[in-house]
């Protein structure tokens, strides 16, 4: 069992630096000077802002001609790996279009797309391991796709049918996948951040031997928690609580902030005055980096290095890492939003033309000679067919049985719950014409009699 090291902090006589708890190793000065962020008019703004890491430009050309350059922390993924990542990005983008249109037709209650942010999700997921624990928000369909979530899995959740692992209890797009170590997404903003910090602390306790593994549990190797959220969620108190807990407890967690420019209708200019979200990580004493979210190669490298640091593989101990991935939300916030009410359509169209994670990787693959127009056409055609096939199959599936409303609350269904089910059955039998149970598995037979 590890012992907690006790630190003694005291102010030495005649020291030139502060050694008070809370501000260790700060130099004394006789000059009164306030530290403040620069304004856009200041000439040295660029020098003070945290840089944004990228590997390739918007034309898909590498900025470093040597892929094995000593400046890189890991080699570039293989062409086969990049092709798989590209196909997953395209799949998610086509899925988004079809499901968005389906909601407009009234065949789905709600949907959220991830247009313009596919590179963050897929690129990060490709750098993770199966044992890593995922806490997502609601634009991480690419994370699930890269980890093996199938089209049938997506559709079962979106239609809340009997094959949905969540038993139809969540809104569409609120995926969960136990086999893939993906915790179920919840609607309240930022709640996943302290939850992820707690999960990371649990991983640390297990992986350092402070807490023994469960009897019969198979060791999968060291893992980290990975928490995704938008820059709007960083305005919530849970963001600060989660980061501070992770920092003070040395939790192996990678925080991934998708800064897409908008928190629904609130632009970043109205959300904060500091240097994005990355500057906050530094304030909490967390290793922090900003990355071009449209550059999937850069995202992949940054996540791989962040994971290594979080696990303490650089001999500096387990610790959290914050990544701010810069992107642009091409889509409306959700099917409940019309973004053209608060931003110009030409702004969105300009971003579509200027840069896209999908187009950028496609150009790179074409430059490598492993992708071309015919392969693009074939893949898009086949993917659209596969999505529509899964769509039709899921739409025809029955809903989960009614008794699922009471199951999974306690280990076993209680007497009170059985009584409630029986009362529901009696109500339906009393007014049979008011309730259509044809779409529910087992219909009325799933409820007990009294």
XYZ file of C-alpha atoms in Angstrom:
450
model
C 0.000 0.000 0.000
C 1.324 3.420 -0.990
C 1.869 5.981 1.719
C 0.779 9.576 1.200
C 3.830 11.837 1.233
C 3.561 14.792 3.591
C 5.049 18.065 2.382
C 6.267 20.817 4.697
C 6.129 24.329 3.262
C 7.725 27.069 5.332
C 9.082 30.523 4.539
C 12.884 30.599 4.904
C 14.489 33.721 6.390
C 15.730 36.232 3.790
C 14.314 34.169 0.919
C 13.752 35.961 -2.383
C 10.743 33.853 -3.244
C 7.352 33.039 -1.749
C 7.024 29.693 -0.035
C 3.515 30.171 1.337
C 1.057 27.336 0.765
C -1.008 28.234 -2.275
C 1.685 30.263 -4.082
C 4.883 28.261 -3.977
C 8.103 29.546 -5.540
C 6.808 32.970 -6.565
C 9.516 35.682 -6.644
C 9.132 38.776 -4.483
C 9.099 42.106 -6.301
C 9.044 45.769 -5.304
C 7.308 46.740 -8.543
C 3.514 46.940 -8.474
C 2.280 45.260 -11.636
C -1.045 43.637 -12.447
C -1.054 40.630 -14.717
C -3.832 40.973 -17.251
C -4.842 39.469 -20.602
C -3.937 41.442 -23.687
C -6.558 43.144 -25.812
C -6.900 42.488 -29.570
C -5.290 45.865 -30.236
C -2.077 44.979 -28.425
C 0.835 44.235 -30.719
C 2.158 41.388 -28.587
C -1.145 39.470 -28.369
C 0.118 36.764 -30.705
C 3.227 36.197 -28.602
C 1.188 35.737 -25.410
C -1.570 33.493 -26.808
C -1.051 29.747 -26.523
C -0.056 28.331 -29.937
C -2.164 25.806 -31.857
C -0.396 22.616 -32.904
C -0.894 21.271 -36.397
C 0.823 18.698 -38.629
C -0.712 19.374 -42.042
C -2.202 22.437 -43.688
C -5.683 22.789 -45.152
C -4.442 21.365 -48.461
C -3.437 18.089 -46.800
C 0.308 18.772 -47.084
C 2.610 17.916 -44.186
C 4.226 20.928 -42.575
C 7.223 18.784 -41.640
C 8.577 16.943 -44.670
C 10.001 14.142 -42.524
C 7.182 12.112 -40.896
C 9.763 10.631 -38.515
C 11.005 14.079 -37.458
C 12.459 14.280 -33.963
C 9.899 17.001 -33.223
C 7.103 14.420 -33.374
C 6.201 12.466 -30.246
C 4.955 9.476 -32.277
C 5.120 8.303 -35.907
C 2.306 9.041 -38.313
C -0.420 6.390 -38.442
C -0.102 3.935 -41.310
C -2.013 4.507 -44.529
C -4.340 1.629 -43.621
C -5.058 3.192 -40.232
C -5.723 6.574 -41.836
C -8.027 5.011 -44.406
C -10.060 3.458 -41.584
C -10.222 6.828 -39.822
C -11.283 8.551 -43.026
C -14.014 6.010 -43.725
C -15.356 6.451 -40.190
C -15.468 10.229 -40.578
C -17.356 9.913 -43.862
C -19.721 7.374 -42.328
C -20.562 9.692 -39.434
C -21.112 12.630 -41.801
C -23.526 10.637 -43.986
C -25.278 9.242 -40.890
C -25.738 12.812 -39.663
C -27.352 13.952 -42.914
C -29.768 11.027 -43.064
C -30.795 11.211 -39.421
C -31.181 14.997 -39.477
C -33.529 14.701 -42.459
C -35.394 11.867 -40.725
C -36.067 14.084 -37.736
C -37.450 16.739 -40.043
C -39.779 14.072 -41.490
C -41.052 13.235 -38.010
C -39.496 9.778 -37.931
C -37.106 10.671 -35.121
C -37.743 12.919 -32.130
C -34.367 14.654 -31.912
C -30.866 14.644 -33.367
C -27.517 16.410 -33.098
C -24.903 16.355 -35.841
C -21.128 16.742 -35.548
C -20.372 18.363 -38.915
C -16.968 20.029 -38.877
C -15.865 18.208 -35.717
C -15.471 14.652 -37.014
C -11.680 14.876 -36.927
C -11.590 15.535 -33.189
C -13.745 12.525 -32.376
C -12.251 9.990 -34.781
C -8.648 11.180 -34.466
C -8.715 11.071 -30.677
C -10.474 7.717 -30.516
C -7.904 6.145 -32.848
C -5.139 7.028 -30.369
C -6.874 5.401 -27.387
C -6.883 1.824 -26.078
C -9.888 -0.456 -25.470
C -9.360 -0.262 -21.691
C -9.663 3.528 -21.664
C -12.930 4.795 -20.186
C -14.918 7.312 -22.241
C -17.166 10.100 -20.951
C -18.651 11.842 -23.978
C -20.963 14.773 -24.552
C -23.114 14.629 -27.693
C -20.887 15.187 -30.714
C -18.756 12.096 -30.214
C -20.415 9.692 -32.643
C -16.996 9.396 -34.290
C -15.486 8.159 -31.026
C -17.968 5.293 -30.910
C -17.635 4.497 -34.617
C -13.850 4.282 -34.318
C -14.169 1.984 -31.295
C -16.443 -0.434 -33.174
C -19.989 0.789 -32.531
C -21.966 -0.502 -35.519
C -24.661 1.145 -37.599
C -27.181 -1.236 -36.024
C -26.004 -0.065 -32.598
C -26.463 3.586 -33.564
C -29.938 2.967 -34.965
C -31.120 0.907 -31.998
C -30.356 3.818 -29.680
C -31.736 6.491 -31.989
C -35.044 4.653 -32.389
C -35.077 3.455 -28.757
C -36.058 -0.042 -29.847
C -35.786 -3.351 -28.018
C -32.177 -3.812 -29.142
C -31.046 -0.568 -27.522
C -28.626 -1.362 -24.642
C -30.163 1.611 -22.828
C -33.603 -0.002 -23.133
C -35.058 3.069 -24.824
C -34.748 5.266 -21.776
C -32.652 8.055 -23.250
C -33.094 10.771 -25.844
C -31.592 10.050 -29.261
C -27.814 10.619 -29.524
C -27.347 9.854 -25.812
C -25.336 6.725 -26.519
C -23.894 4.313 -23.992
C -21.869 1.177 -24.638
C -20.647 -0.998 -21.799
C -18.600 -3.289 -24.025
C -16.742 -0.282 -25.431
C -16.215 1.373 -22.021
C -18.376 4.340 -23.074
C -20.469 5.749 -20.239
C -23.981 6.793 -21.180
C -24.231 10.403 -22.326
C -26.460 12.666 -20.258
C -28.136 15.923 -21.278
C -27.214 18.191 -18.336
C -24.149 20.132 -19.383
C -20.725 19.269 -17.917
C -21.936 16.646 -15.427
C -19.595 14.133 -17.055
C -16.485 16.160 -16.129
C -16.367 15.481 -12.347
C -17.703 11.979 -13.014
C -14.756 11.339 -15.319
C -12.334 12.734 -12.750
C -13.764 10.331 -10.184
C -13.467 7.415 -12.587
C -9.852 8.373 -13.277
C -9.128 8.419 -9.556
C -10.646 4.939 -9.273
C -8.401 3.785 -12.128
C -5.400 5.199 -10.305
C -6.280 3.402 -7.074
C -6.657 0.113 -8.959
C -3.584 0.505 -11.139
C -1.323 1.491 -8.240
C -2.561 -1.396 -6.088
C -4.105 0.772 -3.369
C -7.425 -0.902 -4.125
C -7.196 -4.575 -5.112
C -8.910 -5.711 -8.328
C -12.305 -7.345 -8.102
C -12.218 -11.101 -7.701
C -12.047 -12.804 -11.096
C -11.537 -9.527 -12.974
C -9.345 -9.723 -16.067
C -6.542 -7.170 -16.251
C -6.676 -5.170 -19.485
C -3.591 -3.094 -18.796
C -3.322 0.494 -17.680
C -6.091 2.784 -18.845
C -7.079 6.430 -18.604
C -10.379 8.253 -18.454
C -11.123 10.480 -21.431
C -13.663 13.262 -21.043
C -15.126 15.203 -23.974
C -17.009 18.485 -23.706
C -17.582 21.737 -25.576
C -16.209 25.134 -24.634
C -19.693 26.104 -23.440
C -19.537 23.377 -20.800
C -16.324 24.963 -19.501
C -18.512 27.798 -18.185
C -20.179 25.379 -15.774
C -19.006 24.918 -12.205
C -18.532 21.188 -12.810
C -15.671 22.000 -15.199
C -13.685 23.696 -12.467
C -14.517 21.099 -9.831
C -13.512 18.270 -12.178
C -10.211 19.806 -13.230
C -9.242 20.773 -9.700
C -10.002 17.302 -8.357
C -8.052 15.649 -11.161
C -5.073 17.954 -10.610
C -4.885 17.657 -6.827
C -5.342 13.868 -6.841
C -3.041 13.227 -9.804
C -5.740 11.424 -11.802
C -4.913 9.719 -15.127
C -7.398 11.591 -17.308
C -7.389 13.380 -20.648
C -9.829 16.271 -20.902
C -10.755 17.034 -24.519
C -12.464 20.382 -25.053
C -14.025 20.912 -28.476
C -13.930 24.665 -28.970
C -16.260 25.047 -31.949
C -17.014 28.740 -31.491
C -20.570 28.487 -30.180
C -22.375 27.391 -27.024
C -25.723 26.983 -28.795
C -26.246 30.639 -29.791
C -23.590 32.197 -27.542
C -20.338 32.964 -29.336
C -16.993 32.535 -27.630
C -16.591 36.325 -27.560
C -19.550 36.417 -25.173
C -18.443 33.380 -23.166
C -15.011 34.428 -21.939
C -12.264 37.060 -22.201
C -9.241 34.843 -21.546
C -7.105 32.886 -23.979
C -9.652 30.210 -24.788
C -10.086 27.209 -22.529
C -6.466 26.058 -22.622
C -5.324 28.914 -20.382
C -7.530 27.555 -17.609
C -5.663 24.261 -17.580
C -2.428 26.079 -16.829
C -4.183 27.813 -13.953
C -5.002 24.437 -12.423
C -1.438 23.176 -12.848
C -2.405 20.789 -15.650
C -0.327 19.854 -18.704
C -2.143 21.678 -21.503
C -1.975 21.892 -25.287
C -4.042 23.506 -28.022
C -4.479 21.629 -31.306
C -6.025 22.245 -34.716
C -9.156 20.103 -34.488
C -9.482 19.969 -38.281
C -6.063 18.284 -38.519
C -6.715 14.650 -37.664
C -2.999 13.815 -37.735
C -2.292 16.477 -35.110
C -5.257 15.373 -32.984
C -4.082 11.756 -33.086
C -0.537 12.669 -32.055
C -1.637 15.004 -29.277
C -4.019 12.444 -27.774
C -1.385 9.691 -27.889
C 1.106 11.922 -26.073
C -1.540 13.099 -23.597
C -2.405 9.499 -22.784
C 1.274 8.694 -22.195
C 1.623 11.627 -19.831
C -1.627 10.868 -18.007
C -0.376 7.369 -17.222
C 2.943 8.767 -15.993
C 4.934 6.911 -18.619
C 7.330 9.878 -18.760
C 8.306 9.109 -15.128
C 6.554 12.228 -13.814
C 3.637 10.415 -12.237
C -0.004 10.039 -13.202
C -1.711 13.350 -13.872
C -4.452 15.033 -15.906
C -3.954 16.611 -19.320
C -6.182 19.232 -20.961
C -6.497 19.467 -24.740
C -8.313 22.318 -26.439
C -9.204 21.260 -29.988
C -10.067 24.248 -32.160
C -12.826 23.731 -34.727
C -15.987 25.286 -36.096
C -19.543 24.069 -35.633
C -20.785 23.912 -39.219
C -24.153 22.517 -38.193
C -27.008 23.943 -36.185
C -26.680 23.153 -32.487
C -29.390 20.509 -32.807
C -32.641 19.865 -34.635
C -34.228 22.288 -32.164
C -31.992 25.135 -33.304
C -31.831 27.499 -36.269
C -28.327 28.932 -36.136
C -29.006 31.390 -38.957
C -31.003 33.384 -36.440
C -27.724 34.385 -34.764
C -25.019 33.930 -37.418
C -24.799 34.674 -41.123
C -25.248 31.798 -43.549
C -22.269 33.074 -45.527
C -20.096 32.545 -42.443
C -20.979 28.852 -42.381
C -20.556 28.422 -46.134
C -17.182 30.147 -45.945
C -15.986 27.652 -43.327
C -17.228 24.740 -45.412
C -15.213 25.968 -48.378
C -12.169 26.992 -46.398
C -11.498 23.947 -44.279
C -12.929 20.597 -43.223
C -11.321 17.676 -41.355
C -12.757 15.255 -43.915
C -11.576 17.176 -46.972
C -8.155 17.783 -45.443
C -7.514 14.095 -44.754
C -8.886 13.151 -48.171
C -6.366 15.474 -49.834
C -3.574 13.910 -47.802
C -4.635 10.375 -48.756
C -4.876 11.376 -52.413
C -1.392 12.844 -52.196
C -0.246 9.488 -50.793
C -1.831 7.697 -53.757
C -4.149 5.537 -51.619
C -7.443 7.314 -52.386
C -9.121 8.701 -55.485
C -12.464 9.915 -56.843
C -13.714 6.446 -57.719
C -12.958 5.056 -54.251
C -14.685 8.096 -52.769
C -17.785 7.558 -54.887
C -17.921 3.833 -54.145
C -17.466 4.273 -50.388
C -20.105 6.990 -50.089
C -22.596 5.004 -52.153
C -22.094 1.797 -50.180
C -22.115 3.613 -46.835
C -25.368 5.391 -47.611
C -26.943 2.049 -48.561
C -25.697 0.415 -45.346
C -27.053 3.263 -43.231
C -30.462 3.161 -44.907
C -30.626 -0.633 -44.486
C -29.872 -0.298 -40.764
C -32.369 2.567 -40.556
C -35.219 0.533 -42.060
C -34.472 -2.475 -39.891
C -34.338 -0.435 -36.669
C -37.494 1.496 -37.501
C -39.421 -1.792 -37.815
C -38.165 -3.188 -34.509
C -40.515 -3.192 -31.547
C -40.003 -0.955 -28.539
C -38.723 -2.506 -25.286
C -41.353 -4.226 -23.122
C -43.321 -1.979 -20.772
C -41.945 -3.684 -17.682
C -38.529 -2.205 -18.528
C -39.865 1.012 -16.980
C -39.426 -0.604 -13.554
C -36.405 -2.820 -14.095
C -32.788 -1.891 -13.283
C -33.817 0.529 -10.537
C -33.072 -2.010 -7.811
C -31.237 -5.314 -8.000
C -34.600 -7.050 -8.026
C -38.056 -5.701 -8.810
C -39.716 -4.834 -5.491
C -43.229 -5.680 -4.314
C -44.187 -2.018 -4.660
C -42.982 -2.002 -8.265
C -44.906 -5.169 -9.050
C -48.005 -3.495 -7.638
C -47.414 -0.454 -9.859
C -47.074 -2.688 -12.921
C -50.282 -4.473 -12.032
C -52.061 -1.124 -11.646
C -50.826 -0.075 -15.069
C -52.103 -3.308 -16.559
C -55.489 -2.821 -14.920
C -55.711 0.719 -16.317
C -54.889 -0.455 -19.858
C -57.404 -3.297 -19.617
C -60.062 -0.848 -18.418
C -59.488 1.518 -21.352
C -58.112 -0.720 -24.138
C -58.981 1.688 -26.941
C -56.823 4.427 -25.411
C -53.550 2.494 -25.560
C -51.886 0.990 -28.623
C -49.399 -1.614 -27.396
C -48.671 -3.152 -30.788
C -45.272 -1.475 -31.017
C -44.097 -2.789 -27.627
C -42.437 -6.176 -27.276
C -44.789 -8.707 -25.582
C -47.501 -6.029 -25.360
C -49.660 -6.312 -22.261
C -48.173 -9.711 -21.409
C -44.994 -8.034 -20.131
C -46.976 -6.712 -17.146
C -47.970 -9.003 -14.225
C -51.520 -9.619 -13.095
C -52.734 -9.105 -9.575
